[in-house]
mmCIF file of C-alpha atoms in Angstrom:
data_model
loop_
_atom_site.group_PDB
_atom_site.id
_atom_site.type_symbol
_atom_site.label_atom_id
_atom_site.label_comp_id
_atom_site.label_asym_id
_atom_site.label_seq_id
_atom_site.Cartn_x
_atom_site.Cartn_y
_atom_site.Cartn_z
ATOM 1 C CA UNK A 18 73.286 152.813 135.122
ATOM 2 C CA UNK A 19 73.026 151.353 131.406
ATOM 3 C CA UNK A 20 73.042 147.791 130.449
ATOM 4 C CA UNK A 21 76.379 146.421 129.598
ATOM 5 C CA UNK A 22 77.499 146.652 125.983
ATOM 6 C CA UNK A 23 80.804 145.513 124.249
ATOM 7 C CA UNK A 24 82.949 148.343 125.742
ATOM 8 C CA UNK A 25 82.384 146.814 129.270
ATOM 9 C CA UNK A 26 84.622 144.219 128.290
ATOM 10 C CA UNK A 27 87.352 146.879 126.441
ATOM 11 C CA UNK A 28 90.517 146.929 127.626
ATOM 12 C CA UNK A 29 91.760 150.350 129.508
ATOM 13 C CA UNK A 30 93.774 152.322 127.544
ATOM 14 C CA UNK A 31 97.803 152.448 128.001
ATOM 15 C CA UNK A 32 98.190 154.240 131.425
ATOM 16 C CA UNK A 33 101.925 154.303 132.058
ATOM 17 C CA UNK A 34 103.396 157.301 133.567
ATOM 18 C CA UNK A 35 99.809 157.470 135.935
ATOM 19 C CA UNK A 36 99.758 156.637 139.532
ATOM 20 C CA UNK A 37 96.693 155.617 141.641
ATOM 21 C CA UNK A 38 96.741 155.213 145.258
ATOM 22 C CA UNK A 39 94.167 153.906 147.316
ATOM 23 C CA UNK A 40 93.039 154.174 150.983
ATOM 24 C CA UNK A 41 92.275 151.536 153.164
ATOM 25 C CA UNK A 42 91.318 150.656 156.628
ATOM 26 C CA UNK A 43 92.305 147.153 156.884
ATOM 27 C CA UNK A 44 93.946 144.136 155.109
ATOM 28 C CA UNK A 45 91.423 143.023 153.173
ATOM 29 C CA UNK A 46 89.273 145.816 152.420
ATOM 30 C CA UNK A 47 91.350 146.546 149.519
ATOM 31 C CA UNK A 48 90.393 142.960 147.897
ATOM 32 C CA UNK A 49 86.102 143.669 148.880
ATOM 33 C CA UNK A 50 86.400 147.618 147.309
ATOM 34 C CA UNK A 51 87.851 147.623 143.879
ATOM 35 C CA UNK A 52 90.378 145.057 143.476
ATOM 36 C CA UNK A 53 89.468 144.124 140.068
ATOM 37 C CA UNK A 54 89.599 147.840 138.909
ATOM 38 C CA UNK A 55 93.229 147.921 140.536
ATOM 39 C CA UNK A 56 94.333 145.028 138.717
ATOM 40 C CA UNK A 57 93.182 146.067 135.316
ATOM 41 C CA UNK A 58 94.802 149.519 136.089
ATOM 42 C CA UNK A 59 97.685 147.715 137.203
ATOM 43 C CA UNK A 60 97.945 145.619 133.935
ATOM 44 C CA UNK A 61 97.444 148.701 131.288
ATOM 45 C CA UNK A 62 100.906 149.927 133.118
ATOM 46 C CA UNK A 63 99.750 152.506 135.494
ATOM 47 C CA UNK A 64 101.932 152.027 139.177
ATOM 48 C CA UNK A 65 98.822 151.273 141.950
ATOM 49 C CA UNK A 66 99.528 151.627 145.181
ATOM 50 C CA UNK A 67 96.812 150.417 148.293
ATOM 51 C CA UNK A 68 97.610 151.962 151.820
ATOM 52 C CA UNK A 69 96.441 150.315 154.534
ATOM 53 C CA UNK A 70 96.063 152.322 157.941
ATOM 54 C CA UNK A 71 96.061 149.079 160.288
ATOM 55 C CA UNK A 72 97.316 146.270 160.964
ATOM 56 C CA UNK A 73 93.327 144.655 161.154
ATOM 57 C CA UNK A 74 94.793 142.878 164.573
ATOM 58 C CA UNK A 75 91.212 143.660 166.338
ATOM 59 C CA UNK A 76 89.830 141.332 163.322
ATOM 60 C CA UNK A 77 87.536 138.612 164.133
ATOM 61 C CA UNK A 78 88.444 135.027 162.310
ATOM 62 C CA UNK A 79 85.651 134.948 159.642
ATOM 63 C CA UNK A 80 86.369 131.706 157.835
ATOM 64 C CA UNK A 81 84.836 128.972 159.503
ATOM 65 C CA UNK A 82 87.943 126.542 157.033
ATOM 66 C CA UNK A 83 90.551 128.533 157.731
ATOM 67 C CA UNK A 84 93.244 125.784 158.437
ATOM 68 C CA UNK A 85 95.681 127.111 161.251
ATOM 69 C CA UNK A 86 93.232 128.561 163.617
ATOM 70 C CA UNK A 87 96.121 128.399 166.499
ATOM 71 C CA UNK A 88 98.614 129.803 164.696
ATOM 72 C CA UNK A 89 95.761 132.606 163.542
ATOM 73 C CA UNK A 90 94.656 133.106 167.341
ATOM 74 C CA UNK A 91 98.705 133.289 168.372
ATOM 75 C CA UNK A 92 99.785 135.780 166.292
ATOM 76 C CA UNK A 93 96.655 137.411 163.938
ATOM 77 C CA UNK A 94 98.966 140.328 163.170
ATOM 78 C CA UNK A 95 101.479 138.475 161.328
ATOM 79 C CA UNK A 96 99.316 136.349 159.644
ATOM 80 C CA UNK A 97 97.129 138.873 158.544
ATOM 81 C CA UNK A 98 100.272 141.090 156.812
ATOM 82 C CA UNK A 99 101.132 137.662 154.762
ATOM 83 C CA UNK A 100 97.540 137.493 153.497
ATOM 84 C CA UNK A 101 97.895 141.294 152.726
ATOM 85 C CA UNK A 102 100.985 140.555 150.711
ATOM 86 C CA UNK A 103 99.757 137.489 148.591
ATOM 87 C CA UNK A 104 96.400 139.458 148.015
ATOM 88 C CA UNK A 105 98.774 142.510 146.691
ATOM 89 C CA UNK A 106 100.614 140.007 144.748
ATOM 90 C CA UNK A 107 97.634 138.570 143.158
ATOM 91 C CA UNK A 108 96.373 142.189 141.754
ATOM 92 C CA UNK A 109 100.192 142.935 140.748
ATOM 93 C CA UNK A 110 99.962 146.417 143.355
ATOM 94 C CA UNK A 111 101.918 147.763 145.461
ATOM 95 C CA UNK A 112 101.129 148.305 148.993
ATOM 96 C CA UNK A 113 101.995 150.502 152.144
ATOM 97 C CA UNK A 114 100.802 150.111 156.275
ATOM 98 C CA UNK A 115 100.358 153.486 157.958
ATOM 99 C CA UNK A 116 100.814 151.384 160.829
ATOM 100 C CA UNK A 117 97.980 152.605 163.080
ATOM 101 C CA UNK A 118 96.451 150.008 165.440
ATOM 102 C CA UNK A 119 93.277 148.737 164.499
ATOM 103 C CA UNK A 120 90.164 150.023 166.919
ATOM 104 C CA UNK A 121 88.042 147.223 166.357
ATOM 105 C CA UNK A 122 84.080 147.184 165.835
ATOM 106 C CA UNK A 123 82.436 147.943 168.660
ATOM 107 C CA UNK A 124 79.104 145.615 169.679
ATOM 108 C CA UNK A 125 76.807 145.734 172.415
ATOM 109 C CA UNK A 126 74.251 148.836 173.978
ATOM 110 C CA UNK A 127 76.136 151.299 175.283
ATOM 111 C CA UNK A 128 78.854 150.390 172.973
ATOM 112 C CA UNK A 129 82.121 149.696 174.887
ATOM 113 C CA UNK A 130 84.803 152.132 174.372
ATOM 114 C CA UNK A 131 87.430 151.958 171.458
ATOM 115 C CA UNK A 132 90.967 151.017 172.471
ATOM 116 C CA UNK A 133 93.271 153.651 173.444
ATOM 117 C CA UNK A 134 95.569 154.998 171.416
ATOM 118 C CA UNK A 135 93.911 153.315 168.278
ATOM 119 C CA UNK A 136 93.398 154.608 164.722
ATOM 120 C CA UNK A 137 89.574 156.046 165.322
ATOM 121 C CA UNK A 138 90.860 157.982 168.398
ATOM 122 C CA UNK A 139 93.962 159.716 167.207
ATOM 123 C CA UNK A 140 93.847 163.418 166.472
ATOM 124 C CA UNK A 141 93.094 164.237 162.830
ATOM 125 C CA UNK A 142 96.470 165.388 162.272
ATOM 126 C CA UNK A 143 98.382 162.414 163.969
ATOM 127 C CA UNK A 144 96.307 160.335 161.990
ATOM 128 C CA UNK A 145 96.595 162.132 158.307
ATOM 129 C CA UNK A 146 100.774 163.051 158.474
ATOM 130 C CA UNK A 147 102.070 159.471 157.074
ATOM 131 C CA UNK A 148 99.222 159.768 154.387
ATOM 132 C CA UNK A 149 100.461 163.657 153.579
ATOM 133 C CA UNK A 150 104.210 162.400 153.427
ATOM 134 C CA UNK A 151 103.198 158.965 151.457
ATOM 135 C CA UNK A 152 100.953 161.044 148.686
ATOM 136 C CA UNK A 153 103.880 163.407 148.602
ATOM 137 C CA UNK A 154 106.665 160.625 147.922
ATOM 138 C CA UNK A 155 104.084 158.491 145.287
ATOM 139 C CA UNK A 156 102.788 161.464 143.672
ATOM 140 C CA UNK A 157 99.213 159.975 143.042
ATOM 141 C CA UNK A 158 97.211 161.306 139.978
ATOM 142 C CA UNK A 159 94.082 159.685 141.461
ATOM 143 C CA UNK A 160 92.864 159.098 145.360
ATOM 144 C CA UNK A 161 90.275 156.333 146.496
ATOM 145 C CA UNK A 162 88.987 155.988 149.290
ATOM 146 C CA UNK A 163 85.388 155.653 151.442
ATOM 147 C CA UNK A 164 82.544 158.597 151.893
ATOM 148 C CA UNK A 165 81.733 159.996 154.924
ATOM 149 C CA UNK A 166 80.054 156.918 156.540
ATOM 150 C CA UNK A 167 83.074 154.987 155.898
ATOM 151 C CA UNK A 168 81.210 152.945 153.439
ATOM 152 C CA UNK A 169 80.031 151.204 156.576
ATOM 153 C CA UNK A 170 80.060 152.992 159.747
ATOM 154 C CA UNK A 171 83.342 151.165 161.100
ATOM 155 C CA UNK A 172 85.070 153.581 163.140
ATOM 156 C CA UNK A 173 88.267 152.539 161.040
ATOM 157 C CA UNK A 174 86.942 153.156 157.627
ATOM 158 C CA UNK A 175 85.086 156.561 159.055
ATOM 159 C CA UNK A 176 88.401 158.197 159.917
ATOM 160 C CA UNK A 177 90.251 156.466 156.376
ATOM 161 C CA UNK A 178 87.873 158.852 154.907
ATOM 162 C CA UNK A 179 88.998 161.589 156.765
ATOM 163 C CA UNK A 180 92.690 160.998 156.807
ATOM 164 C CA UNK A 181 91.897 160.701 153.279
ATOM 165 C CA UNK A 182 90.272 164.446 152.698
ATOM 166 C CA UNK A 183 93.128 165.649 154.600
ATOM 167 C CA UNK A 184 95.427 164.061 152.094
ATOM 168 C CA UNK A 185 93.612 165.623 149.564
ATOM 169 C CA UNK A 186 93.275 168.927 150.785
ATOM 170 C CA UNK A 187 96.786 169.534 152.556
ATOM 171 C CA UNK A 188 99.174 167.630 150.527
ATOM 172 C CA UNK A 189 99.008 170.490 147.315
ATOM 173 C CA UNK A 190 99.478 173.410 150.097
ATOM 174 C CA UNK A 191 103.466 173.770 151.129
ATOM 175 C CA UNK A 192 102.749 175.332 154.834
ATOM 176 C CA UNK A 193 100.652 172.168 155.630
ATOM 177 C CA UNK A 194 102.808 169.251 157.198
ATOM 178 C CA UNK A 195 106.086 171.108 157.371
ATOM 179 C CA UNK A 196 108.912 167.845 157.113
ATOM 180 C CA UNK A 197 106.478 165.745 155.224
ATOM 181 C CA UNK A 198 108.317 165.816 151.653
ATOM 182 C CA UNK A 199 107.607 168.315 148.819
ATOM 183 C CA UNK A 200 104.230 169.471 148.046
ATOM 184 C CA UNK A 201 101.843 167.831 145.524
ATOM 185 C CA UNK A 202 98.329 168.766 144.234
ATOM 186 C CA UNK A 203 96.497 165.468 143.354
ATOM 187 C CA UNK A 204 94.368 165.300 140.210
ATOM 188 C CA UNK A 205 91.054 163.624 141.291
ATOM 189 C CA UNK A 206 89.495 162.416 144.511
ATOM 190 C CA UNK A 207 86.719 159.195 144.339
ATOM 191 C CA UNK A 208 84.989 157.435 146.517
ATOM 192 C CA UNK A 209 84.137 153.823 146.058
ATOM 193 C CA UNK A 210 81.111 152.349 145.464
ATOM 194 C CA UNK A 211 80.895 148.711 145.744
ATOM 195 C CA UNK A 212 77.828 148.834 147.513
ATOM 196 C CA UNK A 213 75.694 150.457 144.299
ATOM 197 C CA UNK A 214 72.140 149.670 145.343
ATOM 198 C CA UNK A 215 71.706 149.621 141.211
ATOM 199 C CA UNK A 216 74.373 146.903 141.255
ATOM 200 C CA UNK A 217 73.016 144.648 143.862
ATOM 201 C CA UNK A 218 68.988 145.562 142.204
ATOM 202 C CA UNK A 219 70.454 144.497 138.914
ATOM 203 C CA UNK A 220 71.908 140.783 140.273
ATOM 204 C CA UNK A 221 68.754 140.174 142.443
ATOM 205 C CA UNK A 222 66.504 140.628 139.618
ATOM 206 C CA UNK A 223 69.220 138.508 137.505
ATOM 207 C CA UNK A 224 68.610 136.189 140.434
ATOM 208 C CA UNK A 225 64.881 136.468 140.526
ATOM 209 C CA UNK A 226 64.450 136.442 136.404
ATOM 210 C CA UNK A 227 66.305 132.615 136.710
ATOM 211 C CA UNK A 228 64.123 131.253 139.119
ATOM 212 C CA UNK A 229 66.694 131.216 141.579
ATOM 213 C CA UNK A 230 66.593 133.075 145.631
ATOM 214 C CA UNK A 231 68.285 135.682 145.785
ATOM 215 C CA UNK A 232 71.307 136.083 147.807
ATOM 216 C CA UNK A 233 70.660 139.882 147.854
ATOM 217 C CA UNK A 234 66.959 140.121 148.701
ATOM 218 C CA UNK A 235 67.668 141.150 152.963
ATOM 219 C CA UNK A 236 70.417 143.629 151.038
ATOM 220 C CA UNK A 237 67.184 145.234 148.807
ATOM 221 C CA UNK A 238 64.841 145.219 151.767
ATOM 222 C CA UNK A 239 67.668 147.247 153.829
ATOM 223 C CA UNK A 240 68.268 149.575 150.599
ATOM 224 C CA UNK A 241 64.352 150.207 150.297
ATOM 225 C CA UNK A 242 64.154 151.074 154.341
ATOM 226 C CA UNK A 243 66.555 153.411 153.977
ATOM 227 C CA UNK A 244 65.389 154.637 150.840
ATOM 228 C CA UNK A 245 62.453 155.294 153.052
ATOM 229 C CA UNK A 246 63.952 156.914 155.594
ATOM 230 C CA UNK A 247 65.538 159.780 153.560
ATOM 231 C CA UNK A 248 61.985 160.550 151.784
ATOM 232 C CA UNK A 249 61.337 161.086 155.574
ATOM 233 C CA UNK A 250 64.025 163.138 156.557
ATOM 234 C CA UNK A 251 63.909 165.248 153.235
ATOM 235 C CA UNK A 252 60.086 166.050 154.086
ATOM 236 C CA UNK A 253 60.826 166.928 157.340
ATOM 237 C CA UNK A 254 63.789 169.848 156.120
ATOM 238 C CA UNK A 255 61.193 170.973 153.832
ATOM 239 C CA UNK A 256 58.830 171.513 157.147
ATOM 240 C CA UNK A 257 56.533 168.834 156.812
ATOM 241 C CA UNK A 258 55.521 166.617 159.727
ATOM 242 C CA UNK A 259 56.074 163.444 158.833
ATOM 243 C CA UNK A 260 56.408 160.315 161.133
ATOM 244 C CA UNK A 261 58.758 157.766 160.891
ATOM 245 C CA UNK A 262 58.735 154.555 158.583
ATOM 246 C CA UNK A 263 57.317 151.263 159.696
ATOM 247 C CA UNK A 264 61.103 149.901 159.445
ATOM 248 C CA UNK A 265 63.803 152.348 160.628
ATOM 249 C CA UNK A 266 67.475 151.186 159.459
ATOM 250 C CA UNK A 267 69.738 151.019 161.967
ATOM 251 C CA UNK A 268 71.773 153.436 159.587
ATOM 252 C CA UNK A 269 71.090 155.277 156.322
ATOM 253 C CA UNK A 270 73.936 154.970 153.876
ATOM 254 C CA UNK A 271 74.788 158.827 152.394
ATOM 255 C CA UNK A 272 73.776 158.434 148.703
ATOM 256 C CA UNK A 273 76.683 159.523 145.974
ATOM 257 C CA UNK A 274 75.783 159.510 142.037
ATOM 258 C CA UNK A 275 77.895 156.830 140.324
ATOM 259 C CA UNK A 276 79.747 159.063 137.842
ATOM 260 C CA UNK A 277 82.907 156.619 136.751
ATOM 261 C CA UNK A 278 82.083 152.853 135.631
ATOM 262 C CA UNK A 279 85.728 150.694 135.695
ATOM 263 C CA UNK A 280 85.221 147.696 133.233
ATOM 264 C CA UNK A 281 86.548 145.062 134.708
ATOM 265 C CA UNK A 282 84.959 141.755 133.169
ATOM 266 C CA UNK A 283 88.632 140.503 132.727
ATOM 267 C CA UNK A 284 89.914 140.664 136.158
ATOM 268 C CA UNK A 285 87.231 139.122 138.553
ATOM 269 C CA UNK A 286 89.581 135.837 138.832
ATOM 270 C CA UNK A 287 92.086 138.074 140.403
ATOM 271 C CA UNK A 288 90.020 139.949 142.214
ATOM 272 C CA UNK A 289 88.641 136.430 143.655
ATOM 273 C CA UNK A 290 92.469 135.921 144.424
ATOM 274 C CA UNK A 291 92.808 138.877 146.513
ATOM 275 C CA UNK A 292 89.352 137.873 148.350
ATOM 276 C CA UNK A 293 90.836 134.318 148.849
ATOM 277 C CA UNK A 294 94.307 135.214 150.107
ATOM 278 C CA UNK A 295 92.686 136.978 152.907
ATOM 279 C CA UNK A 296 91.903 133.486 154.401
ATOM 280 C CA UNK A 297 91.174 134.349 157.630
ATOM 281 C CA UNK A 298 88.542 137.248 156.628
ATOM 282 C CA UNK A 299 87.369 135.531 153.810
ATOM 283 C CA UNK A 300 84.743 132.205 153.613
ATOM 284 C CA UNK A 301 84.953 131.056 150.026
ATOM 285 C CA UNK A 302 81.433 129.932 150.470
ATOM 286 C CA UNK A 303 80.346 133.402 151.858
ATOM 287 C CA UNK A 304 78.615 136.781 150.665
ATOM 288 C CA UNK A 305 81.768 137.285 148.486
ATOM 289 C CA UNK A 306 80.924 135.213 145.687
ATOM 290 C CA UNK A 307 76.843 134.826 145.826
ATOM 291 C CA UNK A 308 77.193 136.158 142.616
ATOM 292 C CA UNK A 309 78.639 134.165 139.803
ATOM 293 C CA UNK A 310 81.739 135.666 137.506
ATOM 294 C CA UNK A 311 80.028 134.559 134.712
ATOM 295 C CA UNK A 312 76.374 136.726 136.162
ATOM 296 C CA UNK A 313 78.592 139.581 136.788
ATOM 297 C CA UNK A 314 79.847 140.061 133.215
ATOM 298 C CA UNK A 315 76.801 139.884 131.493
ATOM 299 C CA UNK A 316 74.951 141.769 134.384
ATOM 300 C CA UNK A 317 77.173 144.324 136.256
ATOM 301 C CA UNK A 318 80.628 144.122 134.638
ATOM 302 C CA UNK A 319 82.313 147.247 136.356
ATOM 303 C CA UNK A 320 83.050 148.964 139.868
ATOM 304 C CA UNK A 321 81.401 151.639 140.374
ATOM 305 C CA UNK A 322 83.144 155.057 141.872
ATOM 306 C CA UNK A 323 81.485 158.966 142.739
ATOM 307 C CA UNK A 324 84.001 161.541 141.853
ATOM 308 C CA UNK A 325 84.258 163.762 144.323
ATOM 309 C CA UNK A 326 86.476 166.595 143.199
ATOM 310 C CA UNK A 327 88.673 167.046 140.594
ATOM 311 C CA UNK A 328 91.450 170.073 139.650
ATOM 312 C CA UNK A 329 91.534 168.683 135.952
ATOM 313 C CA UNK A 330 88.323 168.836 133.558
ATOM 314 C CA UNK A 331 86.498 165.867 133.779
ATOM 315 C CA UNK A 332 83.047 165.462 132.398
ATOM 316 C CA UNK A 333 80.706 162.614 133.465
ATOM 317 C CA UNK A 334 79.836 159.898 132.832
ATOM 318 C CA UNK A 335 83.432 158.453 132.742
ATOM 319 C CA UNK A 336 84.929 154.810 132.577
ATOM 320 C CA UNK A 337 88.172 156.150 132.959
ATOM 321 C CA UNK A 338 89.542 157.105 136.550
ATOM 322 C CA UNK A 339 92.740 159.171 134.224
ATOM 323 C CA UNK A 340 89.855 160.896 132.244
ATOM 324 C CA UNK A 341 91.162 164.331 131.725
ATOM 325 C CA UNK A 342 94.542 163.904 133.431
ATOM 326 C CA UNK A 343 96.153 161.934 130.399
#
C-alpha cells in the first residue's frame, strides 16, 4: 500500500470497553501473526485474548541454541505451554488452549497419515464447540484468524480457519450449539496477513536499494511463480488454452486485498519478546528478524489484515480493527 507517513507511528485511539480475540493453531503462531498489533491493542486498553487450538506437542525443536534440549525432548508439551505463557505475558494478552492435539506436518510422497484423533481430523463440529462457547463467554467485537489455506497449508492452521468461520457464523444464531453459553453476533471477521507479498517487495527492495542481499529474494521468486500460476489458471476459466509456467509452486497462496493497516512501529520490541519466548520454535538468528526494527519502521511499519465480513459499517481503507464498532 502507501509509503509510511507520520500516522504510522500514531498511537491507537482509547479502546477500552472493546474485545479482540484471536485464533491460533499453535503456541507460537500468535507471536509470527500479529503480535505487535495485539500489544498495541492491548496497551490503548482494549482486553485481547489469543486462543490456541493445540498444544504444538507434534512441534519439531527449531532452535539450534535452545539450552535444555533433554528437558525439551522429555516433556515438549509442558515446555511449550511456559513459552506460550511468557510470550502472552510479554504482549500483556490474555490467552486460552482449546486443547486439541496437535496433528503435526506431514512430509514425505504419499504423505503419511495424520494422527488419530488429532485437531485436522475431528469433525467440524467437535472441533468448532469450545470456540462457539469461548466467543460466547469473551464476547469478541473483532475475530482473527487465517484464510482458507491456513496461511500456510498446515493441516492445523487449515481447520483454525474453519473452526474459526464456524465461530463466526454460529455463535450470533441461538439454535446453533445448544449448552454453549448465550448467543453473540461478533462485529468483524479478519484474516491476517503477515505474509503481504507488498510487505516482503517493499524490504527486499529496502534490502536491494542498500547494497545489501536480500533475505527475501527466494520469498519474491516464490511470490512471482505463483503470481504466474494464477495468470494461468485465470486464462484457463476464461477458456483459453494455456500451458503451465516454467516454475510451478508447490502451492499458490489465495490472494486477499489488504484493507486494515495496524501501526505498530512502537511495539516490535515486544513483539520480538513474544518471538523469543518461544525458544524452542524460535532461532534468534533465523527468518524472524532478517529484517531490522529500525528497516521496518521506516519501510513497513504495520500488520497488515483483509476484512472479511463485517455486521457494522466499515469503509476501507482502515487502520483501525474497531473502525465502525466504537
Amino acid at each position: 500500500m502507501s509509503a509510511p507517513s507520520p500516522a504510522a507511528s500514531a498511537p491507537l485511539p482509547d479502546s477500552t470497553g472493546l474485545r479482540l480475540m484471536a485464533v491460533h493453531a499453535h503456541p507460537d503462531d500468535e507471536a509470527s501473526k500479529g503480535a505487535a498489533m495485539m500489544a498495541a491493542y492491548a496497551a490503548a486498553g482494549a482486553e485481547v485474548l489469543v486462543v490456541t487450538c493445540t498444544g504444538g506437542e507434534a512441534g519439531s525443536l527449531l532452535n539450534p541454541s535452545f539450552a535444555d534440549l533433554v528437558r525439551a525432548e522429555r516433556d515438549i508439551t509442558a515446555v511449550r505451554r511456559e513459552e506460550m505463557a511468557r510470550a502472552a505475558e510479554a504482549l500483556g494478552v490474555q490467552q486460552v488452549w482449546l486443547g486439541f492435539l496437535d496433528s503435526g506436518l506431514p512430509e514425505g510422497d504419499p504423505l503419511p497419515a495424520l494422527p488419530d484423533h488429532c485437531f485436522a481430523q475431528l469433525p467440524l463440529e467437535t472441533a468448532a464447540a469450545p470456540l462457539v462457547a469461548l466467543v460466547r463467554r469473551f464476547r469478541p467485537h473483532v475475530l482473527i484468524s487465517y484464510d482458507e489455506a491456513g496461511g500456510y497449508p498446515h493441516p492445523d492452521h487449515i481447520q483454525a480457519h474453519h473452526v474459526t468461520l464456524e465461530a463466526w457464523r454460529a455463535a450470533g444464531d441461538a439454535e446453533a450449539y445448544p449448552g454453549t453459553g448465550e448467543p453473540w453476533e461478533i462485529g468483524k471477521l479478519y484474516y491476517d496477513r503477515a505474509f503481504n507479498p507488498e510487505k516482503f517487495r517493499a524490504l527486499h527492495e529496502g534490502f536491494v536499494a542498500s547494497g545489501q542481499e536480500s533475505p527475501f529474494a527466494t520469498r519474491m521468486a516464490w511470490y512471482e511463480q505463483a503470481e504466474a500460476m494464477r495468470e494461468v489458471l485465470r486464462r484457463r476459466e476464461a477458456g483459453e488454452d494455456v500451458p503451465d509456467p516454467k516454475d510451478v509452486p508447490a502451492w499458490i497462496p489465495p490472494h486477499h486485498e489488504v484493507t486494515t493497516q495496524i501501526p505498530v512501529a512502537d511495539f516490535l520490541d515486544e513483539r520480538d519478546a513474544a518471538l523469543r519466548a518461544h525458544a524452542t520454535q524460535v532461532d534468534p538468528d533465523g527468518p524472524f528478524f532478517a529484517a531490522p526494527n529500525e528497516m521496518l519502521r521506516s519501510t513497513w511499519p504495520w500488520e497488515d489484515y483483509a476484512l472479511i465480513e463485517s455486521r457494522v459499517p466499515a469503509p476501507t481503507p482502515e487502520d483501525d480493527l474497531f473502525n465502525g464498532l466504537r
